[in-house]
Amino acid sequence: DAGVTQSPTHLIKTRGQQVTLRCSPKSGHDTVSWYQQALGQGPQFIFQYYEEEERQRGNFPDRFSGHQFPNYSSELNVNALLLGDSALYLCASSLAGVSGANVLTFGAGSRLTVL
Amino acid sequence: SQKIEQNSEALNIQEGKTATLTCNYTNYSPAYLQWYRQDPGRGPVFLLLIRENEKEKRKERLKVTFDTTLKQSLFHITASQPADSATYLCALGFNKFYFGSGTKLNVKP
C-alpha cells in the first residue's frame, strides 16, 4: 500500500519563476493538505483540498495556489518565486468524515531552493 | 495568533533513560493534540493523538499527557533507544494543524 508520494523530490528555481509540485495521497484518503517547512521550523499550513475545492487556507499570499483532481491527487503552484519560498513542501493526506481529528499521513516532501 | 512552543535545544539522554519533551501553547483551546516524529529529509510520521478530555494516552513505550489548564502536553519515551533519535513535533488542530518547531532528541548508546 503506497503512502503519500510527492514529486519532484528536489528542485532549484530562480527568483520570479513559477513552480508546480505534485502529490498523490495515500490509498483511501480523500483530503490533501499542503505545508511549508523552513529549515529548523515546524510545518506551516498552506491550504487543504477536499472534493476538488480549497476548504481551508493558512496565512499565505495568493501566489500560492492549488488544485485537486478527481482522483484526489493534488498540485501546489507558487508564482513569482521569492528567496524566502525556499523550503521543504510537504503534502499530507487524510480521510474526511472520520470522528475526531484528522491524522495526517505525510509524504517525504519536495525540497525547493530559490536562487 | 496561536503560539506553540517546544524546547528548541536538543535533548541529549543516555540509552535506557526516559526522555520527556514539552509542548506549550497559548491563545488556543485545542480539542486534540498530536505528536509526530520527523527524521532528517523525511516527512513527519504520526505517533499519538490525545483528546482534551483525556489526561493521558499510552502506546508501547510512548506516553502523552495533556493538561488543558496549564496548556501543556508532555511526551515521554521510556527505555529510550538510539533509534528513537529524531525530531519530535507537537501539533494542535482538527483539520488545519498548527505545529511547534520541534525538539531534537539524541539518544546516546
Short mmCIF file of C-alpha atoms in Angstrom, two decimals:
data_model
loop_
_atom_site.label_atom_id
_atom_site.label_comp_id
_atom_site.label_asym_id
_atom_site.label_seq_id
_atom_site.Cartn_x
_atom_site.Cartn_y
_atom_site.Cartn_z
CA ASP A 1 0.00 0.00 0.00
CA ALA A 2 1.72 3.14 -1.22
CA GLY A 3 1.80 6.06 1.13
CA VAL A 4 1.86 9.68 0.05
CA THR A 5 4.12 10.28 -2.94
CA GLN A 6 5.47 13.67 -3.94
CA SER A 7 7.37 14.90 -6.95
CA PRO A 8 9.87 16.23 -7.65
CA THR A 9 11.99 15.49 -4.59
CA HIS A 10 14.37 18.38 -5.21
CA LEU A 11 14.30 21.36 -7.49
CA ILE A 12 16.11 24.63 -7.98
CA LYS A 13 14.45 27.76 -9.37
CA THR A 14 15.37 31.39 -9.71
CA ARG A 15 13.52 34.38 -8.34
CA GLY A 16 10.42 35.28 -10.31
CA GLN A 17 9.92 31.82 -11.75
CA GLN A 18 6.94 29.58 -11.16
CA VAL A 19 6.90 26.06 -9.74
CA THR A 20 4.41 23.19 -9.63
CA LEU A 21 4.67 20.44 -7.04
CA ARG A 22 2.65 17.25 -7.22
CA CYS A 23 1.18 14.89 -4.65
CA SER A 24 -0.60 11.55 -4.73
CA PRO A 25 -2.41 10.80 -1.47
CA LYS A 26 -2.38 7.55 0.42
CA SER A 27 -4.79 4.99 -1.00
CA GLY A 28 -8.22 5.51 0.53
CA HIS A 29 -7.61 9.13 1.54
CA ASP A 30 -9.65 11.92 0.00
CA THR A 31 -8.23 15.08 1.59
CA VAL A 32 -4.91 16.70 0.79
CA SER A 33 -3.18 19.41 2.79
CA TRP A 34 0.00 21.27 1.92
CA TYR A 35 2.54 22.53 4.41
CA GLN A 36 5.69 24.62 4.10
CA GLN A 37 8.59 23.75 6.38
CA ALA A 38 11.51 26.14 6.60
CA LEU A 39 14.81 24.84 7.93
CA GLY A 40 14.65 24.33 11.69
CA GLN A 41 10.96 25.17 11.86
CA GLY A 42 7.77 23.19 12.10
CA PRO A 43 5.42 22.75 9.15
CA GLN A 44 3.15 25.72 8.37
CA PHE A 45 -0.29 25.10 6.91
CA ILE A 46 -0.78 26.45 3.39
CA PHE A 47 -4.17 25.05 2.39
CA GLN A 48 -6.35 21.98 2.27
CA TYR A 49 -8.31 20.45 -0.59
CA TYR A 50 -11.38 18.25 -0.37
CA GLU A 51 -13.77 17.32 -3.15
CA GLU A 52 -11.64 19.36 -5.57
CA GLU A 53 -12.18 22.56 -3.62
CA GLU A 54 -9.98 24.58 -1.29
CA ARG A 55 -11.56 24.03 2.10
CA GLN A 56 -9.20 25.97 4.36
CA ARG A 57 -6.29 28.29 3.83
CA GLY A 58 -3.43 29.43 6.01
CA ASN A 59 -1.70 32.78 6.05
CA PHE A 60 -0.06 32.55 2.63
CA PRO A 61 -0.30 35.04 -0.25
CA ASP A 62 -2.26 34.43 -3.42
CA ARG A 63 0.98 33.49 -5.16
CA PHE A 64 0.34 30.10 -3.61
CA SER A 65 -2.46 28.22 -5.32
CA GLY A 66 -3.50 24.65 -5.66
CA HIS A 67 -5.71 22.15 -7.28
CA GLN A 68 -7.18 18.77 -6.51
CA PHE A 69 -8.09 16.32 -9.25
CA PRO A 70 -10.95 13.79 -9.33
CA ASN A 71 -8.51 11.01 -8.37
CA TYR A 72 -7.69 13.04 -5.19
CA SER A 73 -4.16 13.89 -6.31
CA SER A 74 -3.14 17.49 -5.89
CA GLU A 75 -0.81 20.20 -7.15
CA LEU A 76 0.71 23.17 -5.41
CA ASN A 77 1.66 26.12 -7.59
CA VAL A 78 3.82 29.02 -6.49
CA ASN A 79 4.19 32.04 -8.75
CA ALA A 80 6.75 34.85 -8.72
CA LEU A 81 9.13 32.91 -6.51
CA LEU A 82 10.96 34.74 -3.75
CA LEU A 83 14.13 33.70 -1.95
CA GLY A 84 12.00 33.20 1.16
CA ASP A 85 9.99 30.50 -0.60
CA SER A 86 12.95 28.15 -0.25
CA ALA A 87 11.70 25.34 1.98
CA LEU A 88 10.54 21.75 2.19
CA TYR A 89 7.00 21.48 0.88
CA LEU A 90 5.07 18.68 2.48
CA CYS A 91 1.90 17.09 1.26
CA ALA A 92 -0.29 15.34 3.81
CA SER A 93 -3.35 13.23 3.14
CA SER A 94 -6.19 12.22 5.43
CA LEU A 95 -9.69 10.82 5.32
CA ALA A 96 -12.55 13.22 5.86
CA GLY A 97 -15.62 12.29 7.82
CA VAL A 98 -13.95 10.17 10.46
CA SER A 99 -14.85 11.01 14.01
CA GLY A 100 -12.28 13.08 15.77
CA ALA A 101 -9.33 14.98 14.42
CA ASN A 102 -7.73 14.00 11.17
CA VAL A 103 -4.48 12.09 11.43
CA LEU A 104 -2.10 13.21 8.72
CA THR A 105 0.00 10.94 6.55
CA PHE A 106 2.87 12.95 5.12
CA GLY A 107 4.96 12.47 2.03
CA ALA A 108 8.72 12.88 2.05
CA GLY A 109 8.40 16.39 0.68
CA SER A 110 9.72 18.45 -2.22
CA ARG A 111 12.81 20.48 -1.39
CA LEU A 112 12.61 23.82 -3.24
CA THR A 113 15.62 26.09 -3.48
CA VAL A 114 15.14 29.57 -4.91
CA LEU A 115 18.30 31.35 -6.08
CA SER B 1 -2.40 34.27 16.98
CA GLN B 2 -1.72 30.71 18.08
CA LYS B 3 1.68 30.05 19.53
CA ILE B 4 3.13 26.61 20.13
CA GLU B 5 6.41 26.32 21.94
CA GLN B 6 8.73 23.37 22.06
CA ASN B 7 12.21 23.39 23.50
CA SER B 8 14.45 24.40 20.62
CA GLU B 9 17.52 23.00 22.35
CA ALA B 10 18.31 19.38 21.60
CA LEU B 11 17.65 16.87 24.34
CA ASN B 12 20.57 14.52 24.91
CA ILE B 13 19.95 11.43 27.01
CA GLN B 14 21.54 8.07 27.65
CA GLU B 15 20.08 4.88 26.22
CA GLY B 16 17.62 3.25 28.61
CA LYS B 17 16.57 6.51 30.25
CA THR B 18 13.20 8.22 29.87
CA ALA B 19 13.02 11.17 27.51
CA THR B 20 10.46 13.88 28.30
CA LEU B 21 9.58 16.51 25.73
CA THR B 22 7.38 19.54 26.37
CA CYS B 23 4.81 21.33 24.22
CA ASN B 24 3.26 24.57 25.49
CA TYR B 25 0.63 26.57 23.68
CA THR B 26 -1.14 29.90 24.02
CA ASN B 27 -4.16 31.65 22.51
CA TYR B 28 -5.73 28.35 21.62
CA SER B 29 -8.06 25.77 23.11
CA PRO B 30 -7.47 22.65 21.07
CA ALA B 31 -9.79 19.72 21.24
CA TYR B 32 -6.98 17.48 20.01
CA LEU B 33 -3.22 17.38 20.28
CA GLN B 34 -0.95 15.14 18.23
CA TRP B 35 2.70 14.16 18.31
CA TYR B 36 4.73 13.39 15.21
CA ARG B 37 8.25 12.12 14.64
CA GLN B 38 10.40 13.55 11.86
CA ASP B 39 13.68 12.11 10.65
CA PRO B 40 16.12 14.20 8.54
CA GLY B 41 14.93 14.59 4.97
CA ARG B 42 11.64 12.84 5.67
CA GLY B 43 8.08 13.91 6.33
CA PRO B 44 6.60 13.74 9.83
CA VAL B 45 5.14 10.43 10.98
CA PHE B 46 2.11 10.30 13.27
CA LEU B 47 2.71 8.83 16.72
CA LEU B 48 -0.13 9.62 19.13
CA LEU B 49 -3.30 11.67 19.41
CA ILE B 50 -4.87 12.80 22.68
CA ARG B 51 -8.23 14.48 23.18
CA GLU B 52 -8.94 17.37 25.54
CA ASN B 53 -10.95 15.14 27.86
CA GLU B 54 -8.12 12.61 28.13
CA LYS B 55 -5.39 13.17 30.66
CA GLU B 56 -3.02 10.51 29.41
CA LYS B 57 -2.52 8.22 26.41
CA ARG B 58 -0.09 5.35 26.03
CA LYS B 59 1.27 3.36 23.13
CA GLU B 60 4.02 0.85 23.80
CA ARG B 61 6.99 2.90 25.15
CA LEU B 62 5.28 6.22 24.43
CA LYS B 63 3.13 8.24 26.80
CA VAL B 64 1.44 11.59 26.24
CA THR B 65 -0.23 13.80 28.82
CA PHE B 66 -2.49 16.76 28.10
CA ASP B 67 -3.17 19.46 30.68
CA THR B 68 -5.63 21.97 29.23
CA THR B 69 -5.40 24.14 32.35
CA LEU B 70 -1.63 24.53 32.04
CA LYS B 71 -1.92 24.49 28.23
CA GLN B 72 0.80 21.91 28.10
CA SER B 73 1.47 18.43 26.77
CA LEU B 74 4.30 16.17 27.83
CA PHE B 75 5.63 13.41 25.61
CA HIS B 76 7.57 10.58 27.24
CA ILE B 77 9.66 7.84 25.69
CA THR B 78 10.59 5.18 28.23
CA ALA B 79 13.58 2.86 27.87
CA SER B 80 14.88 5.09 25.08
CA GLN B 81 16.98 3.63 22.27
CA PRO B 82 19.38 5.22 19.77
CA ALA B 83 16.73 4.51 17.11
CA ASP B 84 14.45 6.98 18.91
CA SER B 85 16.79 9.81 17.91
CA ALA B 86 14.75 12.20 15.77
CA THR B 87 12.88 15.50 15.93
CA TYR B 88 9.52 15.34 17.66
CA LEU B 89 6.75 17.75 16.72
CA CYS B 90 3.53 18.55 18.53
CA ALA B 91 0.52 19.67 16.53
CA LEU B 92 -2.79 21.22 17.52
CA GLY B 93 -5.93 21.43 15.47
CA PHE B 94 -8.73 19.48 13.86
CA ASN B 95 -8.49 19.84 10.08
CA LYS B 96 -5.92 22.59 9.93
CA PHE B 97 -2.92 21.97 12.16
CA TYR B 98 -0.51 24.27 13.92
CA PHE B 99 2.89 22.69 14.54
CA GLY B 100 5.59 23.53 17.00
CA SER B 101 9.15 23.88 15.74
CA GLY B 102 10.07 20.52 17.23
CA THR B 103 12.61 19.21 19.71
CA LYS B 104 15.54 17.15 18.54
CA LEU B 105 16.16 14.09 20.68
CA ASN B 106 19.58 12.44 20.72
CA VAL B 107 19.79 9.08 22.47
CA LYS B 108 23.36 8.02 23.10
CA PRO B 109 24.34 4.36 23.40
#
